[in-house]
Coordinates of C-alpha atoms (C1' of nucleotides) in Angstrom, one line a residue:
Chain A
M3 CA -19.5 -37.5 11.9
A4 CA -19.0 -34.1 10.3
R5 CA -21.9 -32.7 8.1
K6 CA -20.6 -31.9 4.5
R7 CA -20.6 -28.5 3.3
A8 CA -22.8 -27.9 -0.1
P9 CA -20.4 -28.7 -3.2
G10 CA -20.0 -25.4 -4.4
Y11 CA -19.1 -23.2 -1.1
E12 CA -15.5 -23.5 -1.3
N13 CA -15.9 -22.8 -5.1
Q14 CA -18.0 -19.8 -3.8
R15 CA -15.5 -18.7 -1.3
E16 CA -12.3 -18.6 -3.6
H17 CA -14.5 -16.6 -6.0
I18 CA -15.7 -13.8 -3.3
L19 CA -11.8 -13.6 -2.2
A20 CA -10.8 -12.6 -5.6
R21 CA -13.3 -10.2 -6.4
A22 CA -12.9 -8.4 -2.8
A23 CA -9.3 -8.9 -3.2
E24 CA -9.4 -6.9 -6.1
L25 CA -11.7 -4.1 -4.8
F26 CA -9.6 -3.7 -1.9
A27 CA -6.5 -3.3 -4.1
L28 CA -8.2 -1.0 -6.5
R29 CA -10.1 1.1 -4.4
G30 CA -8.8 0.2 -0.5
Y31 CA -9.8 -1.3 2.3
S32 CA -11.5 1.0 4.2
A33 CA -13.0 2.7 1.4
T34 CA -14.8 -0.6 0.1
S35 CA -17.8 -1.5 1.7
M36 CA -19.5 -4.6 1.9
N37 CA -22.2 -3.7 -0.3
E38 CA -19.8 -3.5 -2.9
V39 CA -18.1 -6.9 -2.3
A40 CA -21.4 -8.2 -2.0
V41 CA -22.8 -6.0 -5.5
A42 CA -19.1 -7.4 -7.2
C43 CA -19.9 -11.4 -6.9
G44 CA -23.9 -11.4 -7.6
L45 CA -24.8 -12.0 -4.1
S46 CA -27.1 -9.9 -1.4
K47 CA -25.1 -8.9 1.7
P48 CA -26.6 -11.3 4.1
T49 CA -25.2 -14.1 1.5
L50 CA -22.1 -12.9 1.6
Y51 CA -21.8 -12.6 5.4
H52 CA -23.2 -16.8 5.2
Y53 CA -19.6 -17.2 3.7
F54 CA -17.6 -14.9 5.6
R55 CA -18.0 -13.7 9.2
D56 CA -17.2 -10.2 8.6
K57 CA -15.3 -7.8 6.7
D58 CA -12.3 -8.6 8.5
A59 CA -12.7 -12.3 7.7
L60 CA -12.3 -11.3 4.3
L61 CA -8.8 -9.7 4.5
V62 CA -7.1 -11.8 6.6
D63 CA -7.9 -14.9 3.9
I64 CA -6.7 -12.6 1.3
A65 CA -3.3 -11.7 2.9
E66 CA -2.6 -14.7 4.9
G67 CA -3.7 -17.5 1.7
H68 CA -1.4 -15.4 -0.4
V69 CA 1.8 -15.3 2.1
L70 CA 1.3 -18.7 2.9
R71 CA 1.8 -19.3 -0.8
L72 CA 5.3 -17.2 -0.9
Q73 CA 6.2 -19.6 2.4
G74 CA 5.3 -22.4 0.4
L75 CA 7.2 -21.4 -2.5
V76 CA 10.2 -20.8 -0.6
A77 CA 10.0 -24.7 0.8
E78 CA 9.6 -26.2 -2.3
V79 CA 12.8 -24.0 -3.9
I80 CA 15.0 -25.1 -0.9
A81 CA 14.5 -28.5 -1.3
A82 CA 15.5 -28.8 -4.8
E83 CA 18.8 -28.0 -2.9
L84 CA 20.2 -25.6 -5.6
P85 CA 23.8 -23.8 -5.4
A86 CA 23.0 -20.6 -3.3
Q87 CA 23.0 -18.0 -7.0
E88 CA 20.4 -20.6 -8.9
R89 CA 18.5 -20.8 -5.3
L90 CA 18.1 -16.8 -5.0
R91 CA 17.3 -16.5 -8.8
E92 CA 14.9 -19.1 -9.0
L93 CA 13.4 -17.4 -6.2
I94 CA 13.0 -14.2 -7.6
R95 CA 11.7 -16.0 -10.9
R96 CA 8.8 -18.2 -8.5
F97 CA 7.9 -14.6 -6.6
V98 CA 7.7 -12.6 -9.8
T99 CA 5.5 -15.3 -11.7
E100 CA 3.2 -15.7 -8.2
Y101 CA 2.9 -11.8 -8.0
A102 CA 1.9 -11.3 -11.3
N103 CA -0.9 -14.3 -10.7
A104 CA -2.0 -13.0 -7.5
Q105 CA -1.5 -9.0 -7.8
H106 CA -4.6 -8.1 -6.2
A107 CA -3.7 -9.9 -3.0
H108 CA -0.1 -8.7 -3.0
R109 CA -1.4 -5.0 -3.2
V110 CA -3.8 -6.0 -0.5
L111 CA -0.8 -7.9 1.6
T112 CA 1.4 -4.4 1.0
E113 CA -1.2 -2.0 1.9
D114 CA -4.0 -3.2 3.7
V115 CA -2.4 -5.5 7.1
K116 CA -2.5 -2.5 9.0
F117 CA -6.3 -2.5 9.5
L118 CA -6.1 -6.2 10.7
P119 CA -6.5 -6.7 14.9
L120 CA -2.9 -6.8 16.4
A121 CA -2.9 -10.9 16.5
D122 CA -3.7 -11.6 12.9
Q123 CA -1.4 -8.7 12.0
Q124 CA 1.5 -10.3 13.9
R125 CA 0.8 -13.9 12.4
I126 CA 1.0 -13.0 9.1
L127 CA 4.0 -10.4 9.9
D128 CA 5.9 -13.7 11.5
T129 CA 5.2 -15.8 8.0
E130 CA 6.7 -12.9 6.0
R131 CA 9.4 -12.8 8.2
A132 CA 10.3 -16.7 7.4
V133 CA 10.1 -15.4 3.7
V134 CA 12.7 -13.2 4.2
A135 CA 14.6 -15.2 6.1
G136 CA 14.9 -18.0 3.4
F137 CA 16.0 -14.8 0.5
A138 CA 18.8 -13.7 3.2
Q139 CA 19.8 -17.2 3.6
A140 CA 21.0 -17.4 0.2
V141 CA 22.3 -14.0 0.1
G142 CA 24.4 -14.9 3.0
E143 CA 25.7 -17.8 1.3
L144 CA 27.0 -15.3 -1.6
R145 CA 28.7 -13.1 0.7
P146 CA 29.5 -14.5 3.8
D147 CA 30.8 -11.2 5.3
L148 CA 27.6 -9.5 4.9
E149 CA 26.2 -12.3 7.0
R150 CA 28.8 -11.6 9.8
A151 CA 27.7 -7.7 9.7
A152 CA 23.9 -8.9 10.0
L153 CA 23.1 -7.0 6.7
T154 CA 22.0 -10.4 5.0
K155 CA 18.0 -9.2 5.4
A156 CA 18.6 -5.6 4.2
L157 CA 20.0 -6.8 1.4
A158 CA 17.1 -9.4 1.0
M159 CA 14.7 -6.2 1.5
L160 CA 16.6 -4.3 -1.2
L161 CA 15.6 -7.0 -3.3
F162 CA 12.1 -7.3 -2.3
G163 CA 11.7 -3.5 -2.7
M164 CA 12.8 -3.9 -6.5
I165 CA 10.2 -6.8 -6.9
N166 CA 7.2 -5.5 -4.7
W167 CA 7.8 -1.9 -6.4
M168 CA 7.3 -3.7 -9.8
F169 CA 3.6 -4.2 -9.3
T170 CA 2.9 -0.3 -8.7
W171 CA 4.3 0.9 -12.4
L172 CA 5.0 -1.6 -14.8
R173 CA 1.5 -2.3 -16.7
P174 CA 2.4 -5.7 -18.8
K175 CA 0.4 -4.4 -22.1
G176 CA 3.7 -3.2 -23.8
A177 CA 6.4 -4.8 -24.9
L178 CA 8.0 -5.3 -21.1
G179 CA 6.7 -7.6 -19.0
Y180 CA 7.1 -9.5 -16.0
D181 CA 9.0 -12.2 -17.3
D182 CA 11.4 -10.0 -18.8
M183 CA 11.9 -8.2 -15.5
A184 CA 12.5 -11.2 -12.9
P185 CA 16.2 -11.8 -15.0
M186 CA 16.8 -8.2 -14.9
V187 CA 16.4 -7.9 -11.3
A188 CA 18.6 -11.2 -10.2
D189 CA 21.0 -9.5 -12.9
L190 CA 21.3 -6.2 -11.2
F191 CA 21.3 -7.8 -7.7
F192 CA 24.2 -10.3 -8.3
G193 CA 26.1 -7.9 -10.4
G194 CA 26.1 -5.6 -7.5
L195 CA 26.2 -7.6 -4.3
P196 CA 29.7 -8.0 -4.6
A197 CA 30.1 -4.4 -5.2
V198 CA 28.0 -3.7 -1.2
K199 CA 30.6 -2.6 1.2
L200 CA 29.9 -3.2 4.9
V201 CA 29.0 -0.2 7.2
A202 CA 29.7 0.2 10.8
G203 CA 28.2 -1.8 12.9
A204 CA 25.3 -2.6 11.6
S205 CA 22.0 -4.7 13.1
M206 CA 18.9 -5.5 11.7
E207 CA 17.2 -6.9 14.7
N208 CA 14.5 -3.9 14.3
A209 CA 13.2 -4.6 10.6
Q210 CA 9.9 -5.3 9.6
P211 CA 9.8 -7.7 6.6
E212 CA 7.9 -7.9 3.3
Chain N
M10 CA -6.2 45.2 -1.6
A11 CA -6.3 41.8 -0.2
R12 CA -6.8 41.5 3.6
K13 CA -3.6 40.6 5.4
R14 CA -4.0 37.1 6.8
A15 CA -3.2 36.3 10.7
P16 CA 0.2 35.9 11.2
G17 CA 0.4 32.4 12.2
Y18 CA -1.5 31.3 9.5
E19 CA 0.7 29.4 7.9
N20 CA 2.4 28.3 10.5
Q21 CA -0.7 26.3 11.6
R22 CA -1.5 25.3 8.1
E23 CA 1.6 23.7 7.9
H24 CA 1.3 22.3 11.4
I25 CA -2.2 20.8 10.8
L26 CA -0.6 19.0 7.3
A27 CA 2.2 17.4 9.4
R28 CA -0.7 16.0 12.0
A29 CA -2.8 14.8 9.1
A30 CA 0.0 13.4 7.0
E31 CA 1.0 10.9 10.3
L32 CA -2.4 10.3 11.1
F33 CA -2.9 9.6 6.8
A34 CA 0.7 7.4 6.9
L35 CA -0.3 5.2 10.3
R36 CA -3.9 4.6 9.6
G37 CA -4.7 5.4 5.8
Y38 CA -6.8 8.3 4.4
S39 CA -10.2 6.4 4.2
A40 CA -10.2 5.1 8.0
T41 CA -8.8 8.7 9.0
S42 CA -12.0 11.2 10.1
M43 CA -11.4 14.9 9.5
N44 CA -12.5 14.7 13.6
E45 CA -9.4 12.6 14.5
V46 CA -7.6 15.3 12.6
A47 CA -9.2 18.3 14.5
V48 CA -8.4 16.6 17.7
A49 CA -5.0 15.6 16.6
C50 CA -4.5 19.6 16.0
G51 CA -6.2 20.7 19.1
L52 CA -8.9 22.0 17.2
S53 CA -12.5 22.2 16.3
K54 CA -13.5 20.7 13.0
P55 CA -15.1 23.8 12.0
T56 CA -11.6 25.4 12.5
L57 CA -10.0 22.8 11.0
Y58 CA -12.6 23.4 7.7
H59 CA -11.4 27.2 8.1
Y60 CA -7.4 26.4 7.1
F61 CA -8.9 23.5 4.4
R62 CA -11.6 23.2 2.2
D63 CA -12.5 19.9 2.3
K64 CA -10.6 15.8 3.2
D65 CA -8.8 16.0 -0.5
A66 CA -7.6 19.4 0.0
L67 CA -5.1 17.9 2.9
L68 CA -4.5 14.8 0.3
V69 CA -3.5 17.3 -2.4
D70 CA -1.6 19.6 -0.2
I71 CA 0.5 16.5 1.5
A72 CA 1.3 14.7 -1.7
E73 CA 1.8 17.2 -4.3
G74 CA 3.9 19.3 -2.0
H75 CA 6.5 16.3 -1.5
V76 CA 6.5 15.6 -4.8
L77 CA 7.3 19.1 -6.1
R78 CA 9.9 19.2 -3.3
L79 CA 11.5 16.1 -5.1
Q80 CA 11.4 17.3 -8.5
G81 CA 13.3 20.3 -7.3
L82 CA 16.0 18.5 -5.3
V83 CA 16.5 16.8 -9.2
A84 CA 16.7 20.4 -10.5
E85 CA 19.1 21.0 -8.3
V86 CA 21.3 18.1 -8.7
I87 CA 21.0 18.6 -12.3
A88 CA 22.2 22.3 -12.0
A89 CA 25.6 21.0 -10.6
E90 CA 26.5 19.2 -13.4
L91 CA 27.8 16.4 -12.2
P92 CA 29.3 13.5 -14.0
A93 CA 26.4 10.5 -14.8
Q94 CA 27.5 8.2 -12.1
E95 CA 28.5 11.3 -9.5
R96 CA 24.9 13.0 -10.5
L97 CA 22.6 9.6 -9.5
R98 CA 24.5 8.6 -6.6
E99 CA 24.0 12.5 -5.1
L100 CA 20.3 12.3 -6.2
I101 CA 20.0 8.7 -4.2
R102 CA 21.9 10.4 -1.0
R103 CA 19.4 13.4 -1.3
F104 CA 16.7 11.0 -1.8
V105 CA 16.7 8.9 1.3
T106 CA 17.5 11.8 3.5
E107 CA 14.2 14.1 2.0
Y108 CA 12.5 10.8 2.4
A109 CA 13.9 10.2 6.0
N110 CA 12.8 13.8 6.8
A111 CA 9.3 13.6 5.0
Q112 CA 8.4 9.4 5.7
H113 CA 4.3 10.8 6.4
A114 CA 3.9 12.5 3.4
H115 CA 5.8 9.9 1.1
R116 CA 3.9 6.9 2.3
V117 CA 0.6 9.0 1.8
L118 CA 2.2 9.7 -1.9
T119 CA 2.8 6.2 -2.4
E120 CA -0.8 4.9 -1.2
D121 CA -2.9 7.3 -0.9
V122 CA -3.2 9.5 -4.0
K123 CA -5.6 6.8 -5.8
F124 CA -8.3 8.4 -3.6
L125 CA -7.9 12.3 -5.2
P126 CA -9.6 12.9 -8.2
L127 CA -8.4 11.8 -11.2
A128 CA -7.0 15.7 -12.0
D129 CA -5.4 15.8 -9.0
Q130 CA -4.4 12.6 -9.7
Q131 CA -2.9 13.1 -12.9
R132 CA -0.8 16.4 -12.1
I133 CA 0.8 14.7 -9.2
L134 CA 1.4 11.8 -11.5
D135 CA 3.0 14.0 -14.2
T136 CA 5.1 15.6 -11.6
E137 CA 6.5 12.0 -10.5
R138 CA 7.3 11.4 -14.3
A139 CA 9.7 14.4 -14.4
V140 CA 11.4 12.9 -11.4
V141 CA 11.7 9.5 -12.7
A142 CA 12.7 10.9 -16.2
G143 CA 16.1 13.1 -14.2
F144 CA 17.1 9.4 -12.6
A145 CA 16.7 7.5 -16.0
Q146 CA 18.4 10.3 -18.0
A147 CA 21.7 9.4 -15.9
V148 CA 21.0 5.6 -16.4
G149 CA 21.4 6.3 -20.1
E150 CA 24.1 8.1 -19.8
L151 CA 26.1 5.1 -18.5
R152 CA 24.2 2.2 -20.1
P153 CA 23.4 4.2 -23.7
D154 CA 22.2 1.3 -24.9
L155 CA 19.6 0.8 -22.8
E156 CA 18.5 4.2 -23.7
R157 CA 17.8 3.0 -27.2
A158 CA 16.3 -0.1 -26.1
A159 CA 13.8 2.2 -23.9
L160 CA 14.9 0.7 -21.0
T161 CA 16.1 3.4 -18.7
K162 CA 13.1 4.1 -17.1
A163 CA 12.6 0.5 -15.5
L164 CA 16.3 0.6 -14.4
A165 CA 15.0 3.8 -12.6
M166 CA 11.9 2.2 -11.4
L167 CA 13.7 -0.5 -9.6
L168 CA 16.4 2.1 -8.1
F169 CA 13.0 3.5 -6.6
G170 CA 11.5 0.6 -5.5
M171 CA 14.6 -0.6 -3.4
I172 CA 14.5 3.2 -2.0
N173 CA 10.9 3.2 -1.7
W174 CA 10.3 0.2 0.2
M175 CA 13.0 0.7 2.4
F176 CA 10.5 2.9 4.6
T177 CA 8.3 0.1 4.6
W178 CA 10.4 -2.1 7.0
L179 CA 14.2 0.1 8.1
R180 CA 13.2 1.3 11.8
P181 CA 16.4 3.1 12.0
K182 CA 16.4 3.0 16.1
G183 CA 19.6 -0.1 15.3
A184 CA 22.6 0.7 14.4
L185 CA 22.0 0.5 10.8
G186 CA 20.1 3.9 9.6
Y187 CA 18.7 6.0 6.4
D188 CA 22.5 6.9 6.3
D189 CA 23.9 3.4 5.6
M190 CA 21.5 2.7 3.1
A191 CA 21.9 5.0 0.5
P192 CA 26.0 4.0 -0.5
M193 CA 24.3 0.8 0.1
V194 CA 21.6 1.0 -2.7
A195 CA 24.2 2.9 -4.8
D196 CA 26.9 0.4 -4.7
L197 CA 24.7 -2.3 -5.4
F198 CA 23.2 -0.5 -8.7
F199 CA 25.9 0.6 -10.0
G200 CA 27.6 -2.4 -9.1
G201 CA 24.9 -4.4 -11.0
L202 CA 24.0 -1.7 -13.5
P203 CA 26.7 -3.2 -16.2
A204 CA 25.2 -7.0 -15.6
V205 CA 21.7 -5.9 -17.1
K206 CA 21.3 -7.7 -20.3
L207 CA 18.7 -6.1 -23.2
V208 CA 15.4 -7.9 -23.4
A209 CA 13.6 -8.6 -26.5
G210 CA 12.1 -5.4 -28.0
A211 CA 11.3 -3.7 -25.2
S212 CA 9.2 -0.7 -24.2
M213 CA 7.9 1.6 -21.1
E214 CA 5.3 3.7 -22.5
N215 CA 3.1 2.3 -20.2
A216 CA 4.2 2.9 -16.7
Q217 CA 3.1 4.3 -13.8
P218 CA 5.9 6.3 -12.2
E219 CA 7.1 6.7 -8.6
Chain H
dC26 C1' -15.0 29.7 16.9
dC27 C1' -18.7 26.9 19.4
dT28 C1' -22.7 23.4 19.7
dA29 C1' -25.5 21.3 17.5
dC30 C1' -27.0 19.4 13.7
dC31 C1' -27.5 17.3 8.1
dG32 C1' -28.0 13.6 4.3
dA33 C1' -25.8 9.3 3.3
dT34 C1' -23.9 5.5 4.0
dC35 C1' -21.7 2.2 7.0
dG36 C1' -20.7 -2.8 8.9
dG37 C1' -23.7 -6.1 10.6
dT38 C1' -28.0 -8.9 11.9
dA39 C1' -33.2 -8.7 12.5
dG40 C1' -37.4 -12.1 11.1
dG41 C1' -39.4 -15.3 7.9
Chain D
dC30 C1' -33.8 -29.5 11.9
dC31 C1' -30.3 -28.3 8.3
dT32 C1' -28.4 -25.1 4.3
dA33 C1' -28.8 -21.0 2.0
dC34 C1' -30.5 -17.2 1.2
dC35 C1' -34.0 -12.8 0.5
dG36 C1' -36.6 -7.9 1.7
dA37 C1' -35.6 -4.6 4.9
dT38 C1' -33.9 -2.3 8.5
dC39 C1' -30.9 -2.0 12.8
dG40 C1' -27.5 1.1 16.0
dG41 C1' -23.5 4.2 14.9
dT42 C1' -20.7 7.2 12.7
dA43 C1' -18.8 9.5 8.4
dG44 C1' -17.8 13.7 5.8
dG45 C1' -19.5 18.0 5.8

DNA sequence: CCTACCGATCGGTAGG
DNA sequence: CCTACCGATCGGTAGG
């Protein structure tokens, strides 16, 4: 029979991940020392190493945990079986909310995954690709001609660009908040989608998603 | 009388900056050592320090040089006195071209400026703000109601999001290249702009541009 | 312009 | 014999 962990073990792990994500996001992964992480958590460094094998393990848990939650959101929305436009609008709304609640993890995902061993990078990238595919699928239902031209992923990535970039410039202390931005992004995207022209023989096989 | 620099001095500096920008963009600023930069340039570390005072000086020259070129592009296009839509379309086209020619510097600008002393960060950020203002001005001419609602900068930032993010995913070895993306972004943006609704009492004073 | 170093700090782990 | 931790310090390497 498996021995039980101390009761606070998982809570402590989550607390460490949250503090590490904040430090990595603000100062960068390489420039953040394990000692800084430990101090921010009120722990000694050996205690920190009790919860995580090494520095990379922190980064993997932060980035992969975030992207798996995103994949879960996509699955939930798809399961609701909404028409393509409502589905995509709901995806935008939920992603903006999720990003707002996990800004540090999101920044780590987009900026620090390159520091991981290739196997970890690849696994996270594959999950990102599945997320993008969920968005691209809806784009293809709205513009089947883009689907045939293999441009739906490009459009999905332009949409991700608007959303992801938002978290580099919007400081929602003012009157404009994330809740205002989601419909703005959706209106801009759905308004503009019919205006996008086909380009000569495009293929998107060589894109790196998210 | 000022002593003349060796004739190849400026060329050597530019060469070092290009190699350093590539390393910083691929591996991250903090994770790149000055010794790696020196080796990549075929120089000894002391020779590298002959051209640049310290590691930060490399970063400042790369990031500030890039953003000043962008500011120059904005000034050129404004001087052409085109109507707002053509002006913005030309800005998009030129920015995508400039980014494609300076991808490494662009990545350094968007990811590594946070490692600089605050004074340098602030100066670079001010230039970025001027660039964004050039885009936002054109948006305001197309949608004066957004101007009154202080939303033109938010729209300009969504546009920057699409363009900036492009360079994280598009690998233009395939059929789809940067030249194809500029009109796609422009069509999406101009098609969607009329569909954007006003949101309750928004203000953009607290945004961090670029 | 090189070899040879410095003060400090890195990620990770020893003994108890 | 387990877990959860501490004070101290390891071998290497960073920027300069």
